[in-house]
Short mmCIF file of C-alpha atoms in Angstrom, two decimals:
data_model
loop_
_atom_site.label_atom_id
_atom_site.label_comp_id
_atom_site.label_asym_id
_atom_site.label_seq_id
_atom_site.Cartn_x
_atom_site.Cartn_y
_atom_site.Cartn_z
CA UNK A 1 -7.50 11.72 -11.22
CA UNK A 2 -5.44 8.98 -13.37
CA UNK A 3 -5.85 9.57 -17.14
CA UNK A 4 -7.74 7.50 -19.48
CA UNK A 5 -4.66 5.99 -20.80
CA UNK A 6 -3.66 5.17 -17.07
CA UNK A 7 -6.73 3.39 -16.54
CA UNK A 8 -6.20 1.31 -19.85
CA UNK A 9 -3.11 -0.14 -18.54
CA UNK A 10 -4.81 -1.04 -15.28
CA UNK A 11 -7.41 -2.91 -17.37
CA UNK A 12 -4.99 -4.29 -19.72
CA UNK A 13 -4.12 -8.06 -19.38
CA UNK A 14 -0.47 -7.45 -20.27
CA UNK A 15 1.32 -4.23 -19.01
CA UNK A 16 4.40 -3.04 -17.48
CA UNK A 17 3.92 -1.69 -13.94
CA UNK A 18 6.70 0.72 -12.94
CA UNK A 19 7.86 1.27 -9.20
CA UNK A 20 9.46 4.16 -7.53
CA UNK A 21 10.90 4.22 -4.32
CA UNK A 22 12.72 7.99 -2.92
CA UNK A 23 14.32 8.42 -0.24
CA UNK A 24 14.92 11.93 1.17
CA UNK A 25 13.91 13.24 -2.50
CA UNK A 26 16.30 10.92 -4.28
CA UNK A 27 15.07 7.84 -6.53
CA UNK A 28 16.59 4.54 -4.96
CA UNK A 29 14.14 2.38 -7.24
CA UNK A 30 16.85 0.42 -8.65
CA UNK A 31 18.37 -0.82 -5.40
CA UNK A 32 15.24 -2.15 -4.31
CA UNK A 33 15.51 -5.93 -3.53
CA UNK A 34 11.91 -6.46 -2.18
CA UNK A 35 8.85 -4.14 -2.66
CA UNK A 36 6.91 -3.60 0.57
CA UNK A 37 3.02 -4.24 1.29
CA UNK A 38 1.12 -1.21 1.95
CA UNK A 39 -1.88 -1.70 4.52
CA UNK A 40 -4.60 0.94 5.13
CA UNK A 41 -7.73 0.56 6.74
CA UNK A 42 -10.41 2.63 8.20
CA UNK A 43 -11.87 0.09 10.83
CA UNK A 44 -8.97 0.95 13.50
CA UNK A 45 -7.05 3.92 13.44
CA UNK A 46 -3.39 2.97 13.51
CA UNK A 47 -0.21 4.04 11.81
CA UNK A 48 0.86 1.97 8.87
CA UNK A 49 4.34 0.58 8.19
CA UNK A 50 6.21 -0.37 5.24
CA UNK A 51 9.25 -2.56 5.15
CA UNK A 52 11.15 -1.92 1.99
CA UNK A 53 14.40 -4.32 1.52
CA UNK A 54 17.42 -2.82 -0.36
CA UNK A 55 20.34 -4.02 -2.18
CA UNK A 56 23.39 -2.77 0.08
CA UNK A 57 26.32 -5.03 -1.75
CA UNK A 58 28.38 -1.67 -2.37
CA UNK A 59 27.53 -0.32 1.30
CA UNK A 60 25.65 2.24 0.05
CA UNK A 61 23.50 2.55 2.60
CA UNK A 62 26.10 1.93 5.60
CA UNK A 63 25.68 5.62 6.55
CA UNK A 64 22.41 5.28 8.16
CA UNK A 65 24.36 3.10 11.04
CA UNK A 66 26.01 5.95 12.37
CA UNK A 67 23.67 8.99 11.28
CA UNK A 68 19.82 7.74 11.09
CA UNK A 69 18.94 10.62 13.58
CA UNK A 70 20.51 13.30 11.44
CA UNK A 71 19.10 11.98 7.89
CA UNK A 72 16.05 14.00 6.81
CA UNK A 73 14.95 10.46 5.25
CA UNK A 74 11.25 11.09 4.12
CA UNK A 75 10.03 8.70 1.67
CA UNK A 76 7.81 7.95 -0.79
CA UNK A 77 6.40 4.97 -2.75
CA UNK A 78 4.69 5.08 -6.22
CA UNK A 79 3.41 2.78 -8.58
CA UNK A 80 2.15 3.49 -12.33
CA UNK A 81 3.15 2.84 -15.96
CA UNK A 82 5.63 4.84 -17.97
CA UNK A 83 3.69 6.85 -20.78
CA UNK A 84 5.68 6.21 -24.37
CA UNK A 85 6.01 10.34 -24.62
CA UNK A 86 4.91 12.07 -21.61
CA UNK A 87 6.80 9.99 -18.84
CA UNK A 88 5.86 8.22 -15.79
CA UNK A 89 2.08 8.41 -14.52
CA UNK A 90 2.08 7.29 -11.03
CA UNK A 91 -0.22 6.85 -7.74
CA UNK A 92 1.59 7.81 -4.69
CA UNK A 93 0.73 4.46 -2.32
CA UNK A 94 2.70 5.84 0.84
CA UNK A 95 4.67 8.75 2.47
CA UNK A 96 6.29 8.11 5.38
CA UNK A 97 9.55 8.21 7.28
CA UNK A 98 12.64 5.86 8.04
CA UNK A 99 12.04 5.21 11.66
CA UNK A 100 13.77 1.69 11.59
CA UNK A 101 16.65 0.23 10.06
CA UNK A 102 18.15 -3.35 9.76
CA UNK A 103 21.29 -5.05 8.22
CA UNK A 104 21.23 -8.55 6.88
CA UNK A 105 24.69 -9.59 5.38
CA UNK A 106 24.61 -7.51 2.03
CA UNK A 107 20.80 -6.14 2.33
CA UNK A 108 19.55 -3.65 4.58
CA UNK A 109 15.87 -2.98 5.53
CA UNK A 110 14.20 0.42 6.05
CA UNK A 111 11.13 0.41 8.24
CA UNK A 112 8.78 3.50 7.09
CA UNK A 113 5.98 4.90 9.52
CA UNK A 114 3.37 7.54 8.52
CA UNK A 115 2.41 10.63 10.32
CA UNK A 116 -0.26 8.92 12.71
CA UNK A 117 3.06 7.56 14.21
CA UNK A 118 4.04 10.82 15.69
CA UNK A 119 0.32 10.71 16.90
CA UNK A 120 0.83 7.96 18.99
CA UNK A 121 3.85 9.35 20.46
CA UNK A 122 2.07 12.38 22.24
CA UNK A 123 -0.32 12.38 24.74
CA UNK A 124 -2.85 15.49 25.43
CA UNK A 125 -3.07 16.87 29.16
CA UNK A 126 -2.31 15.10 32.32
CA UNK A 127 -3.99 14.21 35.63
CA UNK A 128 -2.68 17.51 37.08
CA UNK A 129 -3.32 19.50 34.11
CA UNK A 130 -6.07 18.19 32.10
CA UNK A 131 -7.48 19.65 28.89
CA UNK A 132 -11.06 20.10 28.99
CA UNK A 133 -13.15 21.42 25.69
CA UNK A 134 -16.64 22.58 25.63
CA UNK A 135 -19.41 22.46 23.33
CA UNK A 136 -17.28 22.23 20.07
CA UNK A 137 -17.64 20.65 16.69
CA UNK A 138 -15.91 17.17 16.78
CA UNK A 139 -14.15 17.68 13.78
CA UNK A 140 -12.85 20.83 15.01
CA UNK A 141 -11.74 19.09 18.35
CA UNK A 142 -10.06 16.49 16.00
CA UNK A 143 -8.16 19.28 14.28
CA UNK A 144 -7.20 20.79 17.66
CA UNK A 145 -5.68 17.49 18.93
CA UNK A 146 -3.62 17.07 15.53
CA UNK A 147 -2.09 20.50 15.08
CA UNK A 148 -2.06 22.27 18.72
CA UNK A 149 -1.34 18.85 20.59
CA UNK A 150 0.19 16.89 17.60
CA UNK A 151 2.21 19.17 16.10
CA UNK A 152 0.98 18.78 12.41
CA UNK A 153 0.36 21.72 10.09
CA UNK A 154 -2.23 23.85 10.78
CA UNK A 155 -2.43 25.50 7.43
CA UNK A 156 -6.26 26.40 7.01
CA UNK A 157 -5.90 25.67 3.12
CA UNK A 158 -5.67 23.35 0.36
CA UNK A 159 -1.66 23.52 1.23
CA UNK A 160 -2.02 21.75 4.63
CA UNK A 161 0.55 19.17 4.18
CA UNK A 162 -0.53 16.90 6.92
CA UNK A 163 -4.29 16.80 6.74
CA UNK A 164 -6.58 16.73 3.52
CA UNK A 165 -8.09 20.18 4.36
CA UNK A 166 -10.83 19.31 1.70
CA UNK A 167 -11.93 16.22 3.57
CA UNK A 168 -11.80 18.00 6.64
CA UNK A 169 -13.74 21.05 5.56
CA UNK A 170 -16.58 18.66 4.42
CA UNK A 171 -16.45 16.50 7.49
CA UNK A 172 -16.80 19.79 9.56
CA UNK A 173 -19.61 21.04 7.58
CA UNK A 174 -21.30 17.61 8.36
CA UNK A 175 -21.50 18.17 11.75
CA UNK A 176 -21.95 21.71 11.68
CA UNK A 177 -25.39 21.13 9.48
CA UNK A 178 -26.74 18.23 11.83
CA UNK A 179 -25.76 20.88 15.03
CA UNK A 180 -23.72 18.32 16.51
CA UNK A 181 -21.39 19.72 19.29
CA UNK A 182 -19.40 17.52 21.49
CA UNK A 183 -17.61 18.05 25.04
CA UNK A 184 -13.62 16.48 25.30
CA UNK A 185 -11.86 16.11 28.31
CA UNK A 186 -8.48 14.68 28.17
CA UNK A 187 -5.98 13.65 31.41
CA UNK A 188 -3.03 11.97 29.44
CA UNK A 189 -4.24 9.69 26.52
CA UNK A 190 -2.44 9.35 23.61
CA UNK A 191 -3.53 11.63 20.65
CA UNK A 192 -4.20 8.64 18.52
CA UNK A 193 -6.62 7.07 20.85
CA UNK A 194 -8.27 10.27 21.41
CA UNK A 195 -9.04 10.51 17.56
CA UNK A 196 -10.04 6.99 17.72
CA UNK A 197 -12.44 7.44 20.31
CA UNK A 198 -13.86 10.70 18.63
CA UNK A 199 -14.16 8.84 15.21
CA UNK A 200 -16.12 5.83 16.90
CA UNK A 201 -18.28 8.27 18.90
CA UNK A 202 -19.27 10.17 16.15
CA UNK A 203 -19.95 7.06 13.44
CA UNK A 204 -16.51 8.72 11.61
CA UNK A 205 -13.03 6.95 10.27
CA UNK A 206 -9.59 8.44 9.57
CA UNK A 207 -6.89 7.31 7.72
CA UNK A 208 -3.60 8.18 5.85
CA UNK A 209 -3.61 8.76 2.19
CA UNK A 210 -0.82 8.28 -0.20
CA UNK A 211 0.37 11.72 -0.07
CA UNK A 212 0.72 11.31 3.94
CA UNK A 213 -2.26 13.59 4.86
CA UNK A 214 -4.87 12.32 7.30
CA UNK A 215 -7.95 11.90 5.77
CA UNK A 216 -11.58 12.27 7.83
CA UNK A 217 -14.86 11.37 6.87
CA UNK A 218 -17.84 9.65 7.51
CA UNK A 219 -19.82 6.79 5.53
CA UNK A 220 -21.98 7.94 2.87
CA UNK A 221 -24.81 6.59 0.55
CA UNK A 222 -23.90 3.95 -1.97
CA UNK A 223 -24.12 5.46 -5.39
CA UNK A 224 -24.68 4.06 -9.07
CA UNK A 225 -21.50 6.04 -9.83
CA UNK A 226 -19.60 3.98 -7.52
CA UNK A 227 -16.78 2.03 -9.06
CA UNK A 228 -17.34 -1.95 -9.92
CA UNK A 229 -15.10 -4.62 -9.64
CA UNK A 230 -15.74 -7.44 -12.55
CA UNK A 231 -14.46 -11.33 -12.64
CA UNK A 232 -12.14 -10.24 -15.07
CA UNK A 233 -10.63 -7.87 -12.49
CA UNK A 234 -9.92 -10.41 -9.57
CA UNK A 235 -8.41 -13.75 -9.00
CA UNK A 236 -9.99 -14.73 -5.57
CA UNK A 237 -12.95 -13.74 -3.68
CA UNK A 238 -14.01 -14.66 -0.01
CA UNK A 239 -17.14 -13.93 2.04
CA UNK A 240 -17.20 -13.79 5.78
CA UNK A 241 -20.71 -13.30 7.74
CA UNK A 242 -20.61 -12.42 11.07
CA UNK A 243 -23.64 -11.82 13.16
CA UNK A 244 -21.69 -10.30 16.01
CA UNK A 245 -21.28 -7.16 13.73
CA UNK A 246 -24.98 -6.50 13.68
CA UNK A 247 -26.32 -3.91 16.20
CA UNK A 248 -30.06 -3.26 16.03
CA UNK A 249 -30.39 -1.59 19.35
CA UNK A 250 -27.78 1.17 20.21
CA UNK A 251 -27.51 2.74 23.65
CA UNK A 252 -25.70 6.08 23.60
CA UNK A 253 -24.41 7.29 26.86
CA UNK A 254 -24.35 11.26 26.96
CA UNK A 255 -23.91 14.24 29.46
CA UNK A 256 -20.96 12.73 30.93
CA UNK A 257 -19.85 14.38 34.62
CA UNK A 258 -16.14 14.56 35.04
CA UNK A 259 -16.43 15.62 38.71
CA UNK A 260 -18.85 12.82 39.59
CA UNK A 261 -17.19 10.30 37.05
CA UNK A 262 -20.52 9.24 35.68
CA UNK A 263 -23.02 9.29 32.66
CA UNK A 264 -25.95 11.12 33.62
CA UNK A 265 -28.01 10.26 30.94
CA UNK A 266 -28.66 7.27 28.14
CA UNK A 267 -30.46 7.40 24.93
CA UNK A 268 -31.65 4.10 23.28
CA UNK A 269 -32.83 3.62 19.68
CA UNK A 270 -33.86 0.35 18.09
CA UNK A 271 -34.36 -0.68 14.45
CA UNK A 272 -37.79 -2.71 14.76
CA UNK A 273 -37.58 -4.77 11.78
CA UNK A 274 -34.16 -6.04 12.50
CA UNK A 275 -35.09 -6.91 16.03
CA UNK A 276 -38.06 -8.92 14.82
CA UNK A 277 -35.92 -10.61 12.24
CA UNK A 278 -32.81 -11.34 13.99
CA UNK A 279 -33.33 -10.67 17.92
CA UNK A 280 -31.77 -8.17 19.99
CA UNK A 281 -28.22 -7.22 19.28
CA UNK A 282 -27.45 -4.38 21.39
CA UNK A 283 -24.40 -2.21 22.36
CA UNK A 284 -23.71 1.04 24.39
CA UNK A 285 -21.51 3.41 23.25
CA UNK A 286 -19.90 5.93 25.49
CA UNK A 287 -16.31 7.36 25.44
CA UNK A 288 -15.25 9.46 28.98
CA UNK A 289 -13.01 11.36 27.07
CA UNK A 290 -15.31 13.10 24.57
CA UNK A 291 -19.32 13.43 24.69
CA UNK A 292 -22.71 14.83 23.60
CA UNK A 293 -24.88 16.71 25.88
CA UNK A 294 -27.95 16.90 24.25
CA UNK A 295 -30.40 13.83 23.41
CA UNK A 296 -30.70 15.13 19.81
CA UNK A 297 -27.09 14.59 19.28
CA UNK A 298 -27.30 11.10 20.86
CA UNK A 299 -30.18 10.43 18.57
CA UNK A 300 -28.60 11.28 15.81
CA UNK A 301 -25.50 8.83 16.07
CA UNK A 302 -27.96 6.01 17.58
CA UNK A 303 -30.11 6.45 14.40
CA UNK A 304 -27.07 6.09 12.22
CA UNK A 305 -25.92 2.92 13.64
CA UNK A 306 -29.01 1.38 14.15
CA UNK A 307 -29.66 1.93 10.17
CA UNK A 308 -26.30 0.90 8.95
CA UNK A 309 -25.82 -2.10 11.18
CA UNK A 310 -29.21 -3.38 11.11
CA UNK A 311 -28.50 -6.52 8.76
CA UNK A 312 -25.98 -9.40 9.49
CA UNK A 313 -22.70 -8.10 7.66
CA UNK A 314 -21.77 -9.91 4.59
CA UNK A 315 -17.74 -8.88 4.27
CA UNK A 316 -16.01 -9.49 0.79
CA UNK A 317 -12.36 -10.22 0.37
CA UNK A 318 -11.15 -9.81 -2.92
CA UNK A 319 -7.98 -10.53 -4.38
CA UNK A 320 -7.80 -8.24 -6.96
CA UNK A 321 -4.52 -6.78 -8.83
CA UNK A 322 -3.57 -3.35 -10.11
CA UNK A 323 -7.31 -2.82 -10.66
CA UNK A 324 -7.41 -1.50 -6.80
CA UNK A 325 -4.48 0.88 -6.61
CA UNK A 326 -6.12 4.09 -7.37
CA UNK A 327 -9.11 3.51 -5.00
CA UNK A 328 -9.28 4.54 -1.22
CA UNK A 329 -10.72 3.24 1.93
CA UNK A 330 -13.84 4.59 2.81
CA UNK A 331 -15.40 4.74 -0.61
CA UNK A 332 -17.92 2.80 -2.10
CA UNK A 333 -17.85 -0.02 -4.41
CA UNK A 334 -19.83 -2.41 -6.13
CA UNK A 335 -18.90 -6.04 -7.07
CA UNK A 336 -19.95 -8.82 -9.64
CA UNK A 337 -19.51 -12.50 -9.14
CA UNK A 338 -21.76 -15.24 -10.93
CA UNK A 339 -21.15 -18.06 -8.14
CA UNK A 340 -22.14 -16.20 -5.23
CA UNK A 341 -25.03 -14.36 -7.11
CA UNK A 342 -23.66 -11.13 -6.52
CA UNK A 343 -24.55 -8.36 -8.84
CA UNK A 344 -23.54 -4.54 -9.12
CA UNK A 345 -27.03 -3.57 -7.56
CA UNK A 346 -25.55 -3.53 -4.38
CA UNK A 347 -22.43 -1.61 -2.77
CA UNK A 348 -20.15 -2.11 0.08
CA UNK A 349 -17.57 0.42 1.80
CA UNK A 350 -13.70 -0.37 1.35
CA UNK A 351 -12.59 -1.25 4.80
CA UNK A 352 -9.45 -2.52 4.14
CA UNK A 353 -6.88 -2.35 1.36
CA UNK A 354 -3.55 -4.04 1.09
CA UNK A 355 -1.30 -3.39 -1.66
CA UNK A 356 1.54 -5.81 -2.64
CA UNK A 357 4.07 -3.75 -4.45
CA UNK A 358 6.06 -6.74 -5.02
CA UNK A 359 3.45 -9.17 -6.49
CA UNK A 360 0.79 -6.41 -7.36
CA UNK A 361 -1.76 -8.20 -5.91
CA UNK A 362 -4.01 -5.72 -3.83
CA UNK A 363 -6.47 -7.25 -1.51
CA UNK A 364 -9.51 -5.35 -0.84
CA UNK A 365 -12.10 -6.05 1.80
CA UNK A 366 -15.10 -4.32 1.95
CA UNK A 367 -18.05 -4.15 4.59
CA UNK A 368 -21.48 -4.55 3.91
CA UNK A 369 -22.56 -3.21 7.41
CA UNK A 370 -20.69 0.13 6.80
CA UNK A 371 -23.39 0.71 4.03
CA UNK A 372 -26.05 -1.85 4.92
CA UNK A 373 -29.07 -0.87 2.85
CA UNK A 374 -27.03 0.27 0.20
CA UNK A 375 -29.17 2.48 -2.11
CA UNK A 376 -31.69 3.30 0.33
CA UNK A 377 -29.33 4.76 3.02
CA UNK A 378 -30.33 8.46 3.03
CA UNK A 379 -28.15 10.07 6.14
CA UNK A 380 -29.74 13.32 5.73
CA UNK A 381 -32.96 11.92 6.89
CA UNK A 382 -31.10 10.16 10.00
CA UNK A 383 -31.07 13.68 11.59
CA UNK A 384 -35.01 13.49 12.10
CA UNK A 385 -37.13 11.11 13.76
CA UNK A 386 -38.41 9.59 10.19
CA UNK A 387 -38.36 5.65 9.96
CA UNK A 388 -36.21 4.69 7.13
CA UNK A 389 -36.78 1.82 4.80
CA UNK B 1 27.59 -19.23 -38.63
CA UNK B 2 29.81 -16.81 -40.64
CA UNK B 3 33.38 -17.58 -40.29
CA UNK B 4 34.45 -13.46 -40.09
CA UNK B 5 32.42 -13.25 -36.94
CA UNK B 6 34.82 -12.72 -33.80
CA UNK B 7 33.55 -13.36 -29.96
CA UNK B 8 35.01 -10.93 -27.64
CA UNK B 9 34.30 -9.85 -24.01
CA UNK B 10 36.17 -7.11 -22.19
CA UNK B 11 36.28 -5.16 -18.82
CA UNK B 12 36.52 -1.99 -20.33
CA UNK B 13 40.46 -1.97 -20.55
CA UNK B 14 41.73 -5.39 -21.55
CA UNK B 15 39.67 -7.54 -24.43
CA UNK B 16 39.64 -11.20 -24.87
CA UNK B 17 38.95 -12.91 -27.92
CA UNK B 18 36.75 -16.19 -27.76
CA UNK B 19 36.21 -19.04 -29.54
CA UNK B 20 33.58 -20.94 -28.54
CA UNK B 21 32.21 -24.34 -29.89
CA UNK B 22 28.93 -24.22 -32.33
CA UNK B 23 27.00 -24.17 -29.18
CA UNK B 24 26.65 -20.55 -28.33
CA UNK B 25 23.26 -20.26 -26.37
CA UNK B 26 21.56 -17.09 -26.57
CA UNK B 27 18.90 -16.59 -23.76
CA UNK B 28 16.85 -14.54 -21.79
CA UNK B 29 14.25 -14.35 -18.97
CA UNK B 30 11.45 -12.23 -18.75
CA UNK B 31 10.80 -10.89 -14.93
CA UNK B 32 6.83 -10.99 -14.70
CA UNK B 33 4.06 -12.21 -12.62
CA UNK B 34 1.11 -14.38 -13.84
CA UNK B 35 -2.49 -14.55 -12.32
CA UNK B 36 -5.43 -16.16 -13.68
CA UNK B 37 -8.63 -14.19 -13.00
CA UNK B 38 -12.09 -15.07 -12.48
CA UNK B 39 -13.49 -15.08 -15.84
CA UNK B 40 -10.36 -17.09 -17.22
CA UNK B 41 -8.20 -14.28 -18.39
CA UNK B 42 -4.45 -14.25 -17.74
CA UNK B 43 -3.11 -11.13 -16.27
CA UNK B 44 0.54 -10.75 -16.93
CA UNK B 45 2.83 -8.05 -15.21
CA UNK B 46 5.86 -7.46 -16.91
CA UNK B 47 8.53 -5.50 -14.74
CA UNK B 48 11.77 -6.55 -16.64
CA UNK B 49 14.14 -8.56 -19.17
CA UNK B 50 17.89 -9.98 -18.83
CA UNK B 51 19.77 -11.51 -21.67
CA UNK B 52 21.94 -14.47 -21.25
CA UNK B 53 24.72 -15.82 -23.04
CA UNK B 54 26.14 -19.71 -22.31
CA UNK B 55 29.10 -21.41 -24.02
CA UNK B 56 31.60 -23.97 -23.99
CA UNK B 57 35.24 -23.10 -24.70
CA UNK B 58 38.19 -25.01 -25.58
CA UNK B 59 42.07 -24.34 -26.45
CA UNK B 60 41.88 -21.31 -24.24
CA UNK B 61 45.52 -19.53 -23.53
CA UNK B 62 46.24 -20.00 -20.14
CA UNK B 63 46.47 -16.19 -19.91
CA UNK B 64 43.19 -15.40 -21.15
CA UNK B 65 41.50 -18.10 -18.64
CA UNK B 66 43.27 -16.89 -15.86
CA UNK B 67 41.85 -13.22 -16.42
CA UNK B 68 38.70 -14.67 -16.87
CA UNK B 69 38.57 -16.28 -13.69
CA UNK B 70 39.81 -13.37 -12.08
CA UNK B 71 36.80 -11.26 -13.52
CA UNK B 72 34.45 -13.96 -12.04
CA UNK B 73 36.16 -14.28 -8.53
CA UNK B 74 35.96 -10.30 -8.80
CA UNK B 75 32.38 -10.08 -9.92
CA UNK B 76 33.63 -7.54 -12.75
CA UNK B 77 31.22 -6.00 -15.22
CA UNK B 78 31.73 -6.75 -18.53
CA UNK B 79 30.71 -6.19 -22.51
CA UNK B 80 30.05 -8.94 -24.26
CA UNK B 81 29.90 -8.53 -28.22
CA UNK B 82 30.81 -9.75 -31.56
CA UNK B 83 32.17 -8.25 -34.67
CA UNK B 84 32.65 -8.80 -38.32
CA UNK B 85 36.27 -7.89 -39.04
CA UNK B 86 36.52 -4.69 -37.38
CA UNK B 87 32.36 -3.74 -37.44
CA UNK B 88 30.43 -4.09 -34.14
CA UNK B 89 27.68 -6.82 -35.32
CA UNK B 90 25.92 -7.53 -31.95
CA UNK B 91 24.91 -4.94 -29.34
CA UNK B 92 26.65 -4.76 -26.34
CA UNK B 93 25.69 -7.36 -23.63
CA UNK B 94 26.28 -5.75 -20.20
CA UNK B 95 26.85 -8.35 -18.21
CA UNK B 96 28.84 -10.49 -15.53
CA UNK B 97 29.87 -14.33 -15.13
CA UNK B 98 27.58 -16.18 -13.33
CA UNK B 99 29.19 -19.55 -13.00
CA UNK B 100 28.22 -21.32 -10.02
CA UNK B 101 32.01 -22.66 -9.98
CA UNK B 102 35.10 -20.90 -11.50
CA UNK B 103 35.00 -20.87 -15.46
CA UNK B 104 38.29 -22.58 -16.36
CA UNK B 105 39.46 -25.37 -13.75
CA UNK B 106 40.75 -27.97 -16.44
CA UNK B 107 43.84 -28.02 -18.52
CA UNK B 108 43.05 -28.99 -22.37
CA UNK B 109 44.77 -32.19 -22.41
CA UNK B 110 47.51 -32.70 -23.51
CA UNK B 111 48.48 -29.26 -23.59
CA UNK B 112 49.57 -27.45 -20.36
CA UNK B 113 49.37 -23.68 -21.55
CA UNK B 114 45.59 -24.26 -22.78
CA UNK B 115 42.46 -24.48 -20.75
CA UNK B 116 38.93 -25.41 -21.30
CA UNK B 117 35.80 -24.59 -19.62
CA UNK B 118 32.54 -22.77 -19.69
CA UNK B 119 31.24 -19.05 -19.68
CA UNK B 120 27.83 -18.27 -18.22
CA UNK B 121 26.70 -14.68 -18.71
CA UNK B 122 23.71 -12.73 -17.26
CA UNK B 123 22.81 -9.10 -18.07
CA UNK B 124 23.18 -6.54 -15.44
#
C-alpha cells in the first residue's frame, strides 16, 4: 500500500516523479530516451507489450544484436517519488521480458512482453490426444492450464511468482461457495484462448499486474469505500453509451456432448424490468471447450449477466494524471463531474488503464455495465431464485 | 562584474581561460509537463533541470580557439566555472558545447592569430 506521503505527492499540483527501468536487475533509467505506455485491461485477455526507447550513442546495447537469446533480460518499470530521507517510493507498473529489439541510428528499442505471452505460445491437448477434465472448480482448471500446461510457477502460496495466489484462492472460494463445477475438453487451443473462454463462461476476468503475476477475479459490488476521482484530478472526460452492450435475456448452453458435438441443454433467464424498458436484447453463451452440466450452474451465470447488463452502459473515458497509477483494472471506482451531473453516488469498474510514463497521462476507462445497479448488486443473491432490485 | 573573476573551461586536462564580452547569459530549463485540470488547477510534473551558459568571445588565441573547436567536434564533456584569484567562485557546470555550427570560424580582423566566435554550453 502506498504511504500517506506517497498519496500526498500524487495529490500535489507540483511534484517531481521518478521513473525507473531495470534490465536484468540493473538500473538503466538514465539511458531511457522515451518511456513506454503501459496498457492493461480486463475486457479481453491478451498479453501486454511495452516499447521503451534507449539512447545507444555509445553502443552500450549493441551486444543484444548477437546475444539477445542468451541474455536473461527480465525488465521492470516503476514510477513514484523520491522521499527526502527514506529513498524512492515506487509503484511497479510492469514486469516483462525483452522479446524484440530494434535499432535506429543511435537509439534502440526494447519491446517487452508480459507472462501471458508465454501462454499465447503453448497449446493444450491435440486432435489425437485431447485433454478432458471432469467436474472441477473452474479456478482449478485455470490453475492447471497455467501451471501444468503453461509452465508457470505452481507454488501454492503467496510466494508464487507467476500467479497472484491471494486473488486465486479468493476466486476459487467463490466458485466453491456457489458449488460451480465445469467440464473442459481441449484439443489444441492456445492456453490464453482457453483461459479467456473460461473467464467469459464464468463471468470472471484476468490480467497481469505490475509484479508480472496473473490476477484472477470476479466483478464485485461497488462500495462507498471505493476510490473517487474528483474534478481536480483529471483533465478530460468522455462518455460513451452503447445499447449493444445491454443484455436482458441471457441463454446459457450447458451439458455439451463431445462425442455428438452438440449442446444437450440450454437455460435462459431474463430481466423483465429491462425487457419492458428497452425491448429484448438477447445473447447466447456457450463454449465448446468448457461447460456446466447442471441447470443451477447455468442459472447462476445467467442471473449475474442479466443483472449486471440490464441497463444501457455508460462508459467513461477519463484522462487523469498520476492519480490513477496505483489503481488496478477490475477495481471499482467513483467519479465526480458537475457538467454531466455525475456524482460519487454511483460506481463503475475500471475496465482499462493506460499509463503513459512519458507524459504522466493515465487514461482510465470505466464500464458501468460491469457493475450496473451499482450499490444494489448483491452477488450472493444471484445464486438463488430471488428477484433483485 | 568583479574584475578579479576569471572564466575557465577545461576537459579535465587542458584549461582554457575565457574573456567574454559583458554579455554572459546564464540560463536553464526545467523539464516538465503541465496540464490544466477540470477544476482549473494547473498540474505540473517536474522531472529535471539543466543549466546553460551563452557567451560571445573576441580576441581568442588561435590555439585556444582550435582546441575549443576540437571539443565541439568530439562532443567532449567539459567543466565550466569561474574563479576569483585562485578561489573557486562558481560551482562547476558539467557541460558540452551545443553550438549548431563550429564555435570559432572567423579571424579577428586585423589579427591573423586571433579568432572570434561564440560558445553555447549546456549541462549534461
